């Protein structure tokens, strides 16, 4: 962001890195994540008010351990090291020593403050924290003092108050640590001196100016799906450039019951004109007799590109393509250790061919998902659209395990509608991060009206989460599940058994395919 006070988080591979940045942003302070090997020149050009070293799975004394440019300690900028980050400060500083702990420390632990400093302002003398480490500080580096300890860690926190360098052996960013936001707030406000100027209203004002400046009066093409990201993107663009915006909604035939009409009604309420394309037959043909989930995704993605490209011939001259890239996408593209193994192609289909000669407009690329919803609220987008559960680009096609047919789509739509209607009726929809139904390629024996049946099994899945990175299965009351199951079996022909998925993420993913 232009003229924005910034805190930099250097990522050393921690699973909690994004949580650090998100919690700092919740303090109305802008924060960016960069890989640990960020050059000192780039770091200096950003001119951050403070730096946070994340945790990580490595040991600092290992040959392959990730290390930053040592000149970072000469910039005169406050530094907070978390877990591996604390050990890193120790290891790279004069006379500091880190060794394997005789007793590893994982999970909840009681910490006692030895010196009440600004970092701990507002915290009690003793409180609960979350530990996750196998190494420990055996000798403090020159200039540092122990400021907190646990039963197992004589130095659970340390500080060099002269240089404003701090180390925490625990993870203040996780919900398991008591008053977790307070420590990060003290660091960015009291120690780094940041102001509360990262708000969604300020973001919108600056984004509008940047969109106007970059597009220079040319038309901007935006593909919409009815999901939160594309709806907020289109609304922000409309506010910035008005009739320069051209929106296309492609119905791939894999949407929920009544969803195409709902999407068009939402954009009509927002006074955004959308070109509607029904490509159901084309998409169904693209995955005819295809069972492999990755191949399904690729075929659907390629078909989307083909349909989208064909539509370009009807909309006229376009100068820019808008994409709903979010900050987690940006972070993943600069992973600390390179591209991770492919678990599955991303749910949201949309990679367009390189030969489409558009400049990109990505106004949401600095935002986390929860911030996108806050922007949508500022833009007066209906709560029904902002609260919509995540829905994969390939839609119901990847919730039908095996081959996809019109008949299987109709069955799953009916199951899904009952499930969603019932959790809405029970006022559970907004408490659940994502709810979905899956049609299994399995048939089971049943009895209906004194007759033997041999029909399909439907699986229901509902999870709670804050960001979708981790998730737990939703504890829907048994009487509500019983009612849902009863309705599905009685009302949906082709289903005689319903199961409820009680797997968490990890190890299971939210979607089944």
Tab-separated table of C-alpha atoms in Angstrom:
chain	number	residue	atom	x	y	z
A	1	UNK	CA	0.000	0.000	0.000
A	2	UNK	CA	1.175	3.521	-0.810
A	3	UNK	CA	2.318	5.593	2.198
A	4	UNK	CA	1.211	2.812	4.522
A	5	UNK	CA	2.959	2.018	7.793
A	6	UNK	CA	4.017	-1.608	7.448
A	7	UNK	CA	5.038	-4.522	9.647
A	8	UNK	CA	6.968	-7.258	7.811
A	9	UNK	CA	6.665	-10.934	8.751
A	10	UNK	CA	9.558	-13.037	7.482
A	11	UNK	CA	8.335	-16.583	6.906
A	12	UNK	CA	10.580	-19.424	8.035
A	13	UNK	CA	8.043	-22.121	7.237
A	14	UNK	CA	5.640	-21.955	10.172
A	15	UNK	CA	2.098	-23.241	9.734
A	16	UNK	CA	1.006	-20.185	11.744
A	17	UNK	CA	2.660	-17.451	9.648
A	18	UNK	CA	-0.590	-16.206	8.137
A	19	UNK	CA	-2.131	-16.013	11.599
A	20	UNK	CA	0.596	-13.580	12.687
A	21	UNK	CA	-0.156	-11.245	9.782
A	22	UNK	CA	-3.915	-11.511	10.184
A	23	UNK	CA	-3.777	-10.727	13.909
A	24	UNK	CA	-1.530	-7.720	13.284
A	25	UNK	CA	-3.980	-6.442	10.678
A	26	UNK	CA	-6.774	-6.872	13.214
A	27	UNK	CA	-4.917	-4.201	15.191
A	28	UNK	CA	-5.564	-1.810	12.242
A	29	UNK	CA	-1.879	-2.047	11.234
A	30	UNK	CA	-0.885	-3.148	7.717
A	31	UNK	CA	1.270	-6.280	7.574
A	32	UNK	CA	2.961	-8.180	4.745
A	33	UNK	CA	4.485	-11.666	4.631
A	34	UNK	CA	7.766	-12.229	2.776
A	35	UNK	CA	10.071	-15.244	2.494
A	36	UNK	CA	12.931	-15.352	5.004
A	37	UNK	CA	15.507	-14.704	2.243
A	38	UNK	CA	14.038	-11.301	1.328
A	39	UNK	CA	16.961	-9.145	0.237
A	40	UNK	CA	18.132	-6.418	2.545
A	41	UNK	CA	17.695	-3.926	-0.320
A	42	UNK	CA	14.034	-4.880	-0.814
A	43	UNK	CA	13.428	-4.851	2.921
A	44	UNK	CA	14.936	-1.386	3.220
A	45	UNK	CA	12.834	-0.097	0.319
A	46	UNK	CA	9.655	-1.186	2.127
A	47	UNK	CA	10.873	0.735	5.178
A	48	UNK	CA	8.905	-1.300	7.735
A	49	UNK	CA	8.160	-0.037	11.225
A	50	UNK	CA	8.879	-3.500	12.635
A	51	UNK	CA	9.876	-7.048	11.665
A	52	UNK	CA	8.552	-10.377	12.936
A	53	UNK	CA	10.471	-13.636	12.477
A	54	UNK	CA	7.950	-16.485	12.239
A	55	UNK	CA	8.382	-19.925	13.695
A	56	UNK	CA	9.419	-22.878	11.578
A	57	UNK	CA	10.097	-26.626	11.643
A	58	UNK	CA	13.887	-26.415	11.301
A	59	UNK	CA	16.617	-26.305	13.939
A	60	UNK	CA	18.861	-23.246	13.704
A	61	UNK	CA	22.038	-25.305	14.122
A	62	UNK	CA	21.191	-27.665	11.214
A	63	UNK	CA	23.217	-27.263	8.012
A	64	UNK	CA	20.138	-26.499	5.891
A	65	UNK	CA	18.399	-24.186	8.345
A	66	UNK	CA	16.806	-21.058	6.774
A	67	UNK	CA	18.721	-17.919	7.730
A	68	UNK	CA	18.040	-14.263	6.878
A	69	UNK	CA	20.614	-11.702	5.792
A	70	UNK	CA	22.531	-10.959	9.021
A	71	UNK	CA	22.523	-7.235	8.151
A	72	UNK	CA	18.860	-7.153	9.178
A	73	UNK	CA	20.031	-6.621	12.768
A	74	UNK	CA	21.821	-3.424	11.716
A	75	UNK	CA	18.755	-1.620	10.333
A	76	UNK	CA	17.681	-0.167	13.681
A	77	UNK	CA	14.183	-1.654	13.309
A	78	UNK	CA	12.379	-3.449	16.186
A	79	UNK	CA	12.367	-7.252	15.747
A	80	UNK	CA	10.109	-9.863	17.357
A	81	UNK	CA	11.205	-13.493	17.026
A	82	UNK	CA	8.607	-16.227	17.599
A	83	UNK	CA	9.709	-19.796	18.465
A	84	UNK	CA	12.241	-20.585	15.685
A	85	UNK	CA	12.502	-16.809	15.267
A	86	UNK	CA	13.657	-16.435	18.877
A	87	UNK	CA	16.188	-19.239	18.481
A	88	UNK	CA	17.372	-17.588	15.261
A	89	UNK	CA	18.046	-14.268	17.001
A	90	UNK	CA	19.990	-16.174	19.662
A	91	UNK	CA	21.965	-18.235	17.164
A	92	UNK	CA	22.952	-15.230	15.022
A	93	UNK	CA	23.864	-12.995	17.980
A	94	UNK	CA	27.127	-12.858	19.938
A	95	UNK	CA	27.527	-15.674	22.508
A	96	UNK	CA	23.977	-16.989	22.107
A	97	UNK	CA	23.587	-20.788	22.268
A	98	UNK	CA	20.723	-23.051	21.130
A	99	UNK	CA	20.656	-26.813	21.769
A	100	UNK	CA	18.133	-29.664	21.657
A	101	UNK	CA	15.936	-29.570	24.752
A	102	UNK	CA	16.188	-32.498	27.166
A	103	UNK	CA	12.400	-32.356	27.300
A	104	UNK	CA	10.445	-31.111	24.328
A	105	UNK	CA	7.513	-28.781	24.965
A	106	UNK	CA	4.324	-29.113	22.921
A	107	UNK	CA	0.896	-27.791	23.810
A	108	UNK	CA	-0.410	-25.614	26.601
A	109	UNK	CA	1.990	-24.291	29.236
A	110	UNK	CA	1.867	-21.761	32.090
A	111	UNK	CA	4.320	-18.892	31.686
A	112	UNK	CA	5.520	-16.511	34.386
A	113	UNK	CA	6.702	-12.967	33.643
A	114	UNK	CA	10.072	-12.080	35.191
A	115	UNK	CA	10.229	-8.484	33.988
A	116	UNK	CA	7.133	-6.415	33.213
A	117	UNK	CA	7.985	-4.552	30.009
A	118	UNK	CA	5.895	-2.881	27.281
A	119	UNK	CA	5.612	-6.118	25.311
A	120	UNK	CA	3.670	-7.649	28.223
A	121	UNK	CA	1.669	-4.527	29.080
A	122	UNK	CA	-1.843	-5.451	30.244
A	123	UNK	CA	-0.995	-9.118	30.813
A	124	UNK	CA	-1.174	-10.869	34.203
A	125	UNK	CA	1.971	-12.029	36.000
A	126	UNK	CA	1.235	-15.595	34.908
A	127	UNK	CA	-0.826	-16.761	31.933
A	128	UNK	CA	-1.302	-19.666	29.544
A	129	UNK	CA	0.586	-19.968	26.248
A	130	UNK	CA	0.988	-22.476	23.413
A	131	UNK	CA	4.388	-24.124	23.024
A	132	UNK	CA	5.681	-26.136	20.064
A	133	UNK	CA	9.453	-26.632	20.184
A	134	UNK	CA	12.170	-29.229	20.585
A	135	UNK	CA	15.115	-26.811	21.036
A	136	UNK	CA	15.861	-24.368	23.838
A	137	UNK	CA	18.005	-21.333	24.643
A	138	UNK	CA	20.969	-22.479	26.757
A	139	UNK	CA	22.900	-19.195	26.730
A	140	UNK	CA	21.428	-15.762	26.188
A	141	UNK	CA	23.144	-13.623	23.539
A	142	UNK	CA	24.920	-10.455	24.620
A	143	UNK	CA	22.556	-7.627	25.508
A	144	UNK	CA	19.537	-9.862	26.200
A	145	UNK	CA	17.750	-10.598	29.460
A	146	UNK	CA	15.221	-13.287	30.334
A	147	UNK	CA	11.787	-11.677	30.707
A	148	UNK	CA	9.634	-14.819	31.183
A	149	UNK	CA	10.007	-18.521	31.935
A	150	UNK	CA	8.061	-21.770	32.126
A	151	UNK	CA	8.735	-24.890	34.185
A	152	UNK	CA	10.511	-26.440	31.187
A	153	UNK	CA	12.031	-23.313	29.586
A	154	UNK	CA	14.193	-21.101	31.812
A	155	UNK	CA	14.110	-18.550	28.988
A	156	UNK	CA	10.617	-18.568	27.503
A	157	UNK	CA	10.936	-14.919	26.449
A	158	UNK	CA	13.872	-12.544	26.161
A	159	UNK	CA	14.545	-8.918	25.300
A	160	UNK	CA	17.292	-6.524	24.326
A	161	UNK	CA	15.582	-3.269	25.332
A	162	UNK	CA	18.392	-1.117	23.932
A	163	UNK	CA	17.871	-2.363	20.365
A	164	UNK	CA	14.172	-3.285	20.737
A	165	UNK	CA	14.784	-6.956	19.909
A	166	UNK	CA	12.428	-9.491	21.487
A	167	UNK	CA	12.079	-13.271	21.464
A	168	UNK	CA	9.161	-15.479	22.445
A	169	UNK	CA	9.523	-19.251	22.704
A	170	UNK	CA	5.720	-19.597	22.562
A	171	UNK	CA	3.204	-18.731	19.824
A	172	UNK	CA	1.193	-15.591	20.713
A	173	UNK	CA	-0.636	-15.779	17.372
A	174	UNK	CA	-2.668	-18.915	18.139
A	175	UNK	CA	-5.982	-18.893	19.991
A	176	UNK	CA	-4.589	-21.306	22.593
A	177	UNK	CA	-2.372	-18.514	23.974
A	178	UNK	CA	-4.173	-16.291	26.488
A	179	UNK	CA	-4.700	-12.691	25.288
A	180	UNK	CA	-2.825	-13.605	22.109
A	181	UNK	CA	-3.665	-10.370	20.322
A	182	UNK	CA	-2.426	-8.201	23.185
A	183	UNK	CA	1.250	-9.132	22.785
A	184	UNK	CA	1.194	-8.469	19.044
A	185	UNK	CA	-0.720	-5.230	19.650
A	186	UNK	CA	1.885	-4.109	22.194
A	187	UNK	CA	4.663	-4.852	19.719
A	188	UNK	CA	3.188	-2.951	16.773
A	189	UNK	CA	1.744	-0.032	18.754
A	190	UNK	CA	3.907	0.510	21.824
A	191	UNK	CA	7.264	-0.685	20.498
A	192	UNK	CA	7.034	0.031	16.745
A	193	UNK	CA	4.845	3.138	17.156
A	194	UNK	CA	2.337	2.223	14.447
A	195	UNK	CA	-0.921	4.146	14.061
A	196	UNK	CA	-4.364	2.570	13.568
A	197	UNK	CA	-4.652	3.458	9.880
A	198	UNK	CA	-5.236	0.086	8.180
A	199	UNK	CA	-9.029	0.108	7.801
A	200	UNK	CA	-11.247	-1.210	5.044
A	201	UNK	CA	-12.668	2.237	4.355
A	202	UNK	CA	-9.145	3.595	3.782
A	203	UNK	CA	-8.384	0.540	1.626
A	204	UNK	CA	-11.452	1.184	-0.543
A	205	UNK	CA	-10.558	4.845	-1.083
A	206	UNK	CA	-7.021	4.007	-2.130
A	207	UNK	CA	-8.083	1.026	-4.265
A	208	UNK	CA	-10.578	3.154	-6.187
A	209	UNK	CA	-7.903	5.744	-6.940
A	210	UNK	CA	-5.464	3.044	-8.069
A	211	UNK	CA	-8.063	1.345	-10.307
A	212	UNK	CA	-8.958	4.633	-11.980
A	213	UNK	CA	-5.303	5.535	-12.439
A	214	UNK	CA	-4.236	2.161	-13.835
A	215	UNK	CA	-7.154	1.528	-16.221
A	216	UNK	CA	-7.029	4.994	-17.808
A	217	UNK	CA	-10.630	4.898	-19.041
A	218	UNK	CA	-10.350	1.477	-20.741
A	219	UNK	CA	-12.926	-1.262	-20.241
A	220	UNK	CA	-12.313	-3.981	-17.639
A	221	UNK	CA	-13.566	-7.558	-17.962
A	222	UNK	CA	-14.569	-9.422	-14.793
A	223	UNK	CA	-15.785	-13.033	-14.532
A	224	UNK	CA	-18.270	-13.416	-11.666
A	225	UNK	CA	-19.559	-16.543	-9.950
A	226	UNK	CA	-21.741	-15.244	-7.139
A	227	UNK	CA	-19.027	-16.084	-4.612
A	228	UNK	CA	-17.806	-13.556	-2.074
A	229	UNK	CA	-14.530	-12.690	-3.826
A	230	UNK	CA	-15.902	-12.042	-7.314
A	231	UNK	CA	-18.949	-10.193	-5.957
A	232	UNK	CA	-16.797	-7.831	-3.882
A	233	UNK	CA	-14.369	-7.435	-6.789
A	234	UNK	CA	-17.121	-6.500	-9.253
A	235	UNK	CA	-18.761	-4.095	-6.782
A	236	UNK	CA	-15.468	-2.332	-6.064
A	237	UNK	CA	-14.724	-2.029	-9.788
A	238	UNK	CA	-18.223	-0.697	-10.475
A	239	UNK	CA	-17.724	1.972	-7.817
A	240	UNK	CA	-14.370	2.915	-9.344
A	241	UNK	CA	-15.036	2.854	-13.098
A	242	UNK	CA	-18.807	2.571	-13.591
A	243	UNK	CA	-19.808	1.516	-17.106
A	244	UNK	CA	-16.221	0.647	-18.036
A	245	UNK	CA	-16.876	-2.631	-16.198
A	246	UNK	CA	-17.990	-5.673	-18.232
A	247	UNK	CA	-19.092	-8.731	-16.208
A	248	UNK	CA	-19.629	-12.287	-17.455
A	249	UNK	CA	-21.325	-15.081	-15.496
A	250	UNK	CA	-20.828	-18.564	-16.956
A	251	UNK	CA	-23.309	-21.212	-15.793
A	252	UNK	CA	-21.370	-24.459	-16.039
A	253	UNK	CA	-24.350	-26.618	-15.105
A	254	UNK	CA	-22.751	-27.704	-11.841
A	255	UNK	CA	-24.388	-25.088	-9.618
A	256	UNK	CA	-26.784	-25.598	-6.727
A	257	UNK	CA	-30.536	-25.544	-7.224
A	258	UNK	CA	-31.733	-22.071	-8.168
A	259	UNK	CA	-28.236	-20.602	-7.943
A	260	UNK	CA	-28.019	-19.052	-11.436
A	261	UNK	CA	-31.151	-16.994	-10.753
A	262	UNK	CA	-29.892	-16.023	-7.287
A	263	UNK	CA	-26.579	-14.803	-8.707
A	264	UNK	CA	-28.264	-12.684	-11.363
A	265	UNK	CA	-30.689	-11.237	-8.784
A	266	UNK	CA	-27.810	-10.267	-6.482
A	267	UNK	CA	-25.999	-8.358	-9.210
A	268	UNK	CA	-29.257	-6.745	-10.285
A	269	UNK	CA	-29.666	-5.482	-6.691
A	270	UNK	CA	-26.128	-4.115	-6.864
A	271	UNK	CA	-26.963	-2.352	-10.158
A	272	UNK	CA	-24.241	-4.266	-11.979
A	273	UNK	CA	-25.011	-5.480	-15.505
A	274	UNK	CA	-23.907	-9.082	-16.064
A	275	UNK	CA	-23.735	-11.017	-19.336
A	276	UNK	CA	-25.213	-14.462	-18.630
A	277	UNK	CA	-23.901	-17.505	-20.513
A	278	UNK	CA	-25.514	-20.930	-20.114
A	279	UNK	CA	-22.847	-23.458	-21.147
A	280	UNK	CA	-24.299	-26.468	-19.318
A	281	UNK	CA	-24.272	-28.823	-22.313
A	282	UNK	CA	-20.712	-27.900	-23.202
A	283	UNK	CA	-19.395	-28.521	-19.700
A	284	UNK	CA	-21.248	-31.810	-19.285
A	285	UNK	CA	-19.820	-33.049	-22.586
A	286	UNK	CA	-16.319	-32.079	-21.451
A	287	UNK	CA	-16.374	-34.546	-18.541
A	288	UNK	CA	-18.521	-37.274	-20.075
A	289	UNK	CA	-17.511	-40.651	-18.576
A	290	UNK	CA	-14.650	-39.009	-16.593
A	291	UNK	CA	-14.192	-40.264	-13.022
A	292	UNK	CA	-10.705	-39.051	-12.085
A	293	UNK	CA	-11.094	-35.861	-9.935
A	294	UNK	CA	-7.967	-34.119	-11.242
A	295	UNK	CA	-8.979	-34.781	-14.841
A	296	UNK	CA	-12.463	-33.455	-14.081
A	297	UNK	CA	-10.974	-30.222	-12.766
A	298	UNK	CA	-8.678	-29.779	-15.740
A	299	UNK	CA	-11.432	-30.491	-18.279
A	300	UNK	CA	-13.791	-28.053	-16.555
A	301	UNK	CA	-11.026	-25.440	-16.319
A	302	UNK	CA	-10.174	-25.786	-20.010
A	303	UNK	CA	-13.842	-25.563	-20.973
A	304	UNK	CA	-14.246	-22.417	-18.901
A	305	UNK	CA	-11.343	-20.874	-20.794
A	306	UNK	CA	-12.885	-21.864	-24.138
A	307	UNK	CA	-16.299	-20.440	-23.231
A	308	UNK	CA	-14.773	-17.286	-21.805
A	309	UNK	CA	-12.612	-16.785	-24.893
A	310	UNK	CA	-15.630	-17.222	-27.201
A	311	UNK	CA	-17.575	-14.613	-25.239
A	312	UNK	CA	-14.813	-12.063	-25.728
A	313	UNK	CA	-15.831	-11.833	-29.377
A	314	UNK	CA	-19.259	-10.526	-28.353
A	315	UNK	CA	-18.302	-7.916	-25.729
A	316	UNK	CA	-16.038	-5.713	-27.836
A	317	UNK	CA	-12.727	-4.052	-27.047
A	318	UNK	CA	-11.320	-4.889	-23.597
A	319	UNK	CA	-8.162	-3.415	-22.097
A	320	UNK	CA	-7.941	-5.079	-18.688
A	321	UNK	CA	-8.848	-8.340	-17.002
A	322	UNK	CA	-9.889	-8.236	-13.340
A	323	UNK	CA	-8.941	-11.174	-11.111
A	324	UNK	CA	-9.973	-11.861	-7.539
A	325	UNK	CA	-6.464	-12.781	-6.372
A	326	UNK	CA	-6.270	-12.688	-2.571
A	327	UNK	CA	-3.251	-12.290	-0.323
A	328	UNK	CA	-2.984	-16.021	0.535
A	329	UNK	CA	-2.596	-16.660	-3.224
A	330	UNK	CA	0.242	-14.118	-3.352
A	331	UNK	CA	1.924	-15.669	-0.309
A	332	UNK	CA	1.720	-19.195	-1.724
A	333	UNK	CA	3.345	-18.043	-4.966
A	334	UNK	CA	6.484	-17.081	-3.020
A	335	UNK	CA	6.623	-20.074	-0.673
A	336	UNK	CA	9.695	-20.208	1.550
A	337	UNK	CA	10.648	-23.604	0.160
A	338	UNK	CA	9.256	-23.455	-3.367
A	339	UNK	CA	6.019	-24.941	-4.703
A	340	UNK	CA	4.412	-27.482	-2.417
A	341	UNK	CA	3.209	-30.872	-3.584
A	342	UNK	CA	-0.082	-30.702	-5.448
A	343	UNK	CA	-2.864	-31.987	-3.231
A	344	UNK	CA	-5.398	-31.041	-5.860
A	345	UNK	CA	-5.922	-28.330	-8.429
A	346	UNK	CA	-7.414	-25.244	-6.771
A	347	UNK	CA	-11.178	-25.357	-6.450
A	348	UNK	CA	-11.733	-22.016	-8.137
A	349	UNK	CA	-11.375	-22.543	-11.853
A	350	UNK	CA	-10.091	-19.492	-13.662
A	351	UNK	CA	-6.544	-19.654	-15.025
A	352	UNK	CA	-6.770	-17.966	-18.401
A	353	UNK	CA	-4.441	-18.588	-21.385
A	354	UNK	CA	-1.316	-16.478	-21.651
A	355	UNK	CA	-2.153	-15.346	-25.189
A	356	UNK	CA	-5.042	-13.204	-23.929
A	357	UNK	CA	-3.349	-9.823	-24.221
A	358	UNK	CA	-4.836	-8.105	-21.171
A	359	UNK	CA	-3.273	-6.139	-18.414
A	360	UNK	CA	-4.334	-7.446	-15.001
A	361	UNK	CA	-6.281	-5.581	-12.328
A	362	UNK	CA	-6.078	-7.311	-8.925
A	363	UNK	CA	-7.341	-4.840	-6.315
A	364	UNK	CA	-7.959	-7.517	-3.642
A	365	UNK	CA	-4.473	-9.035	-3.737
A	366	UNK	CA	-3.505	-7.421	-0.416
A	367	UNK	CA	-6.513	-8.810	1.493
A	368	UNK	CA	-7.241	-11.921	3.514
A	369	UNK	CA	-10.672	-13.533	3.121
A	370	UNK	CA	-12.102	-11.981	6.275
A	371	UNK	CA	-10.951	-8.548	5.069
A	372	UNK	CA	-12.695	-9.097	1.722
A	373	UNK	CA	-15.956	-9.613	3.606
A	374	UNK	CA	-15.326	-6.404	5.572
A	375	UNK	CA	-14.790	-4.532	2.306
A	376	UNK	CA	-18.051	-5.992	1.009
A	377	UNK	CA	-19.834	-4.783	4.111
A	378	UNK	CA	-18.418	-1.277	3.583
A	379	UNK	CA	-19.722	-1.448	-0.014
A	380	UNK	CA	-23.211	-2.376	1.239
A	381	UNK	CA	-23.264	-5.784	-0.414
A	382	UNK	CA	-26.188	-7.846	1.004
A	383	UNK	CA	-25.301	-10.031	3.969
A	384	UNK	CA	-26.774	-13.032	2.147
A	385	UNK	CA	-24.045	-12.698	-0.501
A	386	UNK	CA	-21.196	-11.948	1.931
A	387	UNK	CA	-22.120	-14.825	4.225
A	388	UNK	CA	-22.239	-17.362	1.420
A	389	UNK	CA	-20.289	-20.539	2.123
A	390	UNK	CA	-17.260	-21.208	-0.106
A	391	UNK	CA	-18.243	-23.107	-3.246
A	392	UNK	CA	-15.723	-24.696	-5.636
A	393	UNK	CA	-15.455	-23.485	-9.225
A	394	UNK	CA	-16.094	-27.005	-10.620
A	395	UNK	CA	-19.167	-27.042	-8.378
A	396	UNK	CA	-21.160	-30.210	-7.845
A	397	UNK	CA	-19.044	-32.036	-10.428
A	398	UNK	CA	-16.399	-32.683	-7.767
A	399	UNK	CA	-19.015	-33.556	-5.157
A	400	UNK	CA	-20.167	-36.468	-7.290
A	401	UNK	CA	-17.525	-39.125	-6.796
A	402	UNK	CA	-17.192	-40.898	-10.119
A	403	UNK	CA	-18.890	-40.097	-13.426
A	404	UNK	CA	-21.175	-37.049	-13.593
A	405	UNK	CA	-24.551	-37.300	-15.324
A	406	UNK	CA	-27.652	-35.121	-15.451
A	407	UNK	CA	-29.388	-37.648	-13.220
A	408	UNK	CA	-26.641	-37.630	-10.575
A	409	UNK	CA	-26.577	-33.822	-10.628
A	410	UNK	CA	-30.349	-33.677	-10.058
A	411	UNK	CA	-30.052	-36.114	-7.143
A	412	UNK	CA	-27.229	-34.186	-5.495
A	413	UNK	CA	-28.977	-30.829	-5.990
A	414	UNK	CA	-32.016	-32.175	-4.156
A	415	UNK	CA	-29.899	-33.572	-1.305
A	416	UNK	CA	-27.914	-30.343	-1.057
A	417	UNK	CA	-31.020	-28.132	-0.985
A	418	UNK	CA	-32.541	-30.073	1.902
A	419	UNK	CA	-29.267	-29.951	3.854
A	420	UNK	CA	-28.747	-26.204	3.364
A	421	UNK	CA	-32.417	-25.351	3.969
A	422	UNK	CA	-32.450	-27.295	7.231
A	423	UNK	CA	-29.276	-25.749	8.674
A	424	UNK	CA	-30.639	-22.318	7.744
A	425	UNK	CA	-33.930	-23.187	9.442
A	426	UNK	CA	-31.978	-24.218	12.551
A	427	UNK	CA	-30.013	-20.906	12.471
A	428	UNK	CA	-26.763	-22.825	12.029
A	429	UNK	CA	-25.747	-21.604	8.567
A	430	UNK	CA	-23.742	-18.597	9.764
A	431	UNK	CA	-21.987	-20.661	12.460
A	432	UNK	CA	-20.726	-23.113	9.840
A	433	UNK	CA	-17.775	-22.233	7.590
A	434	UNK	CA	-18.827	-24.611	4.829
A	435	UNK	CA	-21.577	-27.198	4.388
A	436	UNK	CA	-21.748	-29.589	1.465
A	437	UNK	CA	-23.273	-32.818	0.227
A	438	UNK	CA	-21.447	-35.602	-1.597
A	439	UNK	CA	-22.911	-38.331	-3.793
A	440	UNK	CA	-20.905	-41.502	-3.265
A	441	UNK	CA	-20.256	-44.154	-5.958
A	442	UNK	CA	-21.578	-46.695	-3.501
A	443	UNK	CA	-24.959	-48.388	-3.280
A	444	UNK	CA	-26.367	-50.018	-0.190
A	445	UNK	CA	-29.300	-52.249	0.641
A	446	UNK	CA	-32.368	-50.646	2.183
A	447	UNK	CA	-36.018	-51.348	2.827
A	448	UNK	CA	-38.768	-48.970	1.698
A	449	UNK	CA	-42.427	-49.920	1.865
A	450	UNK	CA	-41.636	-53.566	2.603
A	451	UNK	CA	-39.511	-53.701	-0.542
A	452	UNK	CA	-35.801	-54.211	-0.826
A	453	UNK	CA	-33.905	-51.250	-2.324
A	454	UNK	CA	-30.388	-50.947	-3.644
A	455	UNK	CA	-29.648	-47.232	-3.982
A	456	UNK	CA	-27.063	-44.500	-3.495
A	457	UNK	CA	-25.409	-43.210	-0.335
A	458	UNK	CA	-25.249	-39.468	0.337
A	459	UNK	CA	-22.584	-37.998	2.632
A	460	UNK	CA	-23.080	-34.708	4.457
A	461	UNK	CA	-20.156	-32.543	5.572
A	462	UNK	CA	-20.162	-29.362	7.630
A	463	UNK	CA	-17.081	-27.723	9.149
A	464	UNK	CA	-16.240	-24.798	11.377
A	465	UNK	CA	-13.177	-22.682	10.642
A	466	UNK	CA	-11.844	-19.135	10.555
A	467	UNK	CA	-9.939	-19.279	7.284
A	468	UNK	CA	-10.358	-22.759	5.786
A	469	UNK	CA	-6.692	-23.611	6.380
A	470	UNK	CA	-7.702	-25.850	9.260
A	471	UNK	CA	-11.225	-26.979	10.081
A	472	UNK	CA	-13.162	-29.092	12.549
A	473	UNK	CA	-16.381	-30.952	11.845
A	474	UNK	CA	-19.465	-29.056	12.961
A	475	UNK	CA	-21.348	-30.477	15.949
A	476	UNK	CA	-24.815	-30.291	14.430
A	477	UNK	CA	-27.351	-31.512	17.031
A	478	UNK	CA	-28.441	-35.098	16.514
A	479	UNK	CA	-32.141	-34.289	16.232
A	480	UNK	CA	-31.404	-31.864	13.385
A	481	UNK	CA	-29.239	-34.450	11.617
A	482	UNK	CA	-31.989	-37.011	12.078
A	483	UNK	CA	-34.528	-34.671	10.494
A	484	UNK	CA	-32.192	-33.925	7.584
A	485	UNK	CA	-31.558	-37.617	6.974
A	486	UNK	CA	-35.271	-38.427	7.183
A	487	UNK	CA	-36.174	-35.733	4.659
A	488	UNK	CA	-33.464	-36.770	2.199
A	489	UNK	CA	-34.404	-40.445	2.248
A	490	UNK	CA	-38.135	-39.681	1.967
A	491	UNK	CA	-37.930	-36.916	-0.641
A	492	UNK	CA	-34.974	-37.758	-2.890
A	493	UNK	CA	-35.448	-40.737	-5.166
A	494	UNK	CA	-32.214	-42.676	-5.531
A	495	UNK	CA	-30.961	-42.217	-1.937
A	496	UNK	CA	-31.603	-44.764	0.803
A	497	UNK	CA	-28.739	-44.013	3.207
A	498	UNK	CA	-27.229	-40.796	4.650
A	499	UNK	CA	-23.898	-40.532	6.518
A	500	UNK	CA	-22.292	-37.564	8.297
A	501	UNK	CA	-18.558	-36.862	7.914
A	502	UNK	CA	-16.795	-36.318	11.269
A	503	UNK	CA	-13.258	-35.803	9.900
A	504	UNK	CA	-11.181	-32.712	10.665
A	505	UNK	CA	-8.755	-30.839	8.402
A	506	UNK	CA	-6.015	-31.959	8.578
A	507	UNK	CA	-5.791	-34.828	7.906
A	508	UNK	CA	-8.897	-34.703	5.700
A	509	UNK	CA	-9.593	-31.913	3.225
A	510	UNK	CA	-12.913	-30.073	3.365
A	511	UNK	CA	-14.003	-31.201	-0.089
A	512	UNK	CA	-13.952	-34.930	-0.793
A	513	UNK	CA	-12.342	-34.497	-4.229
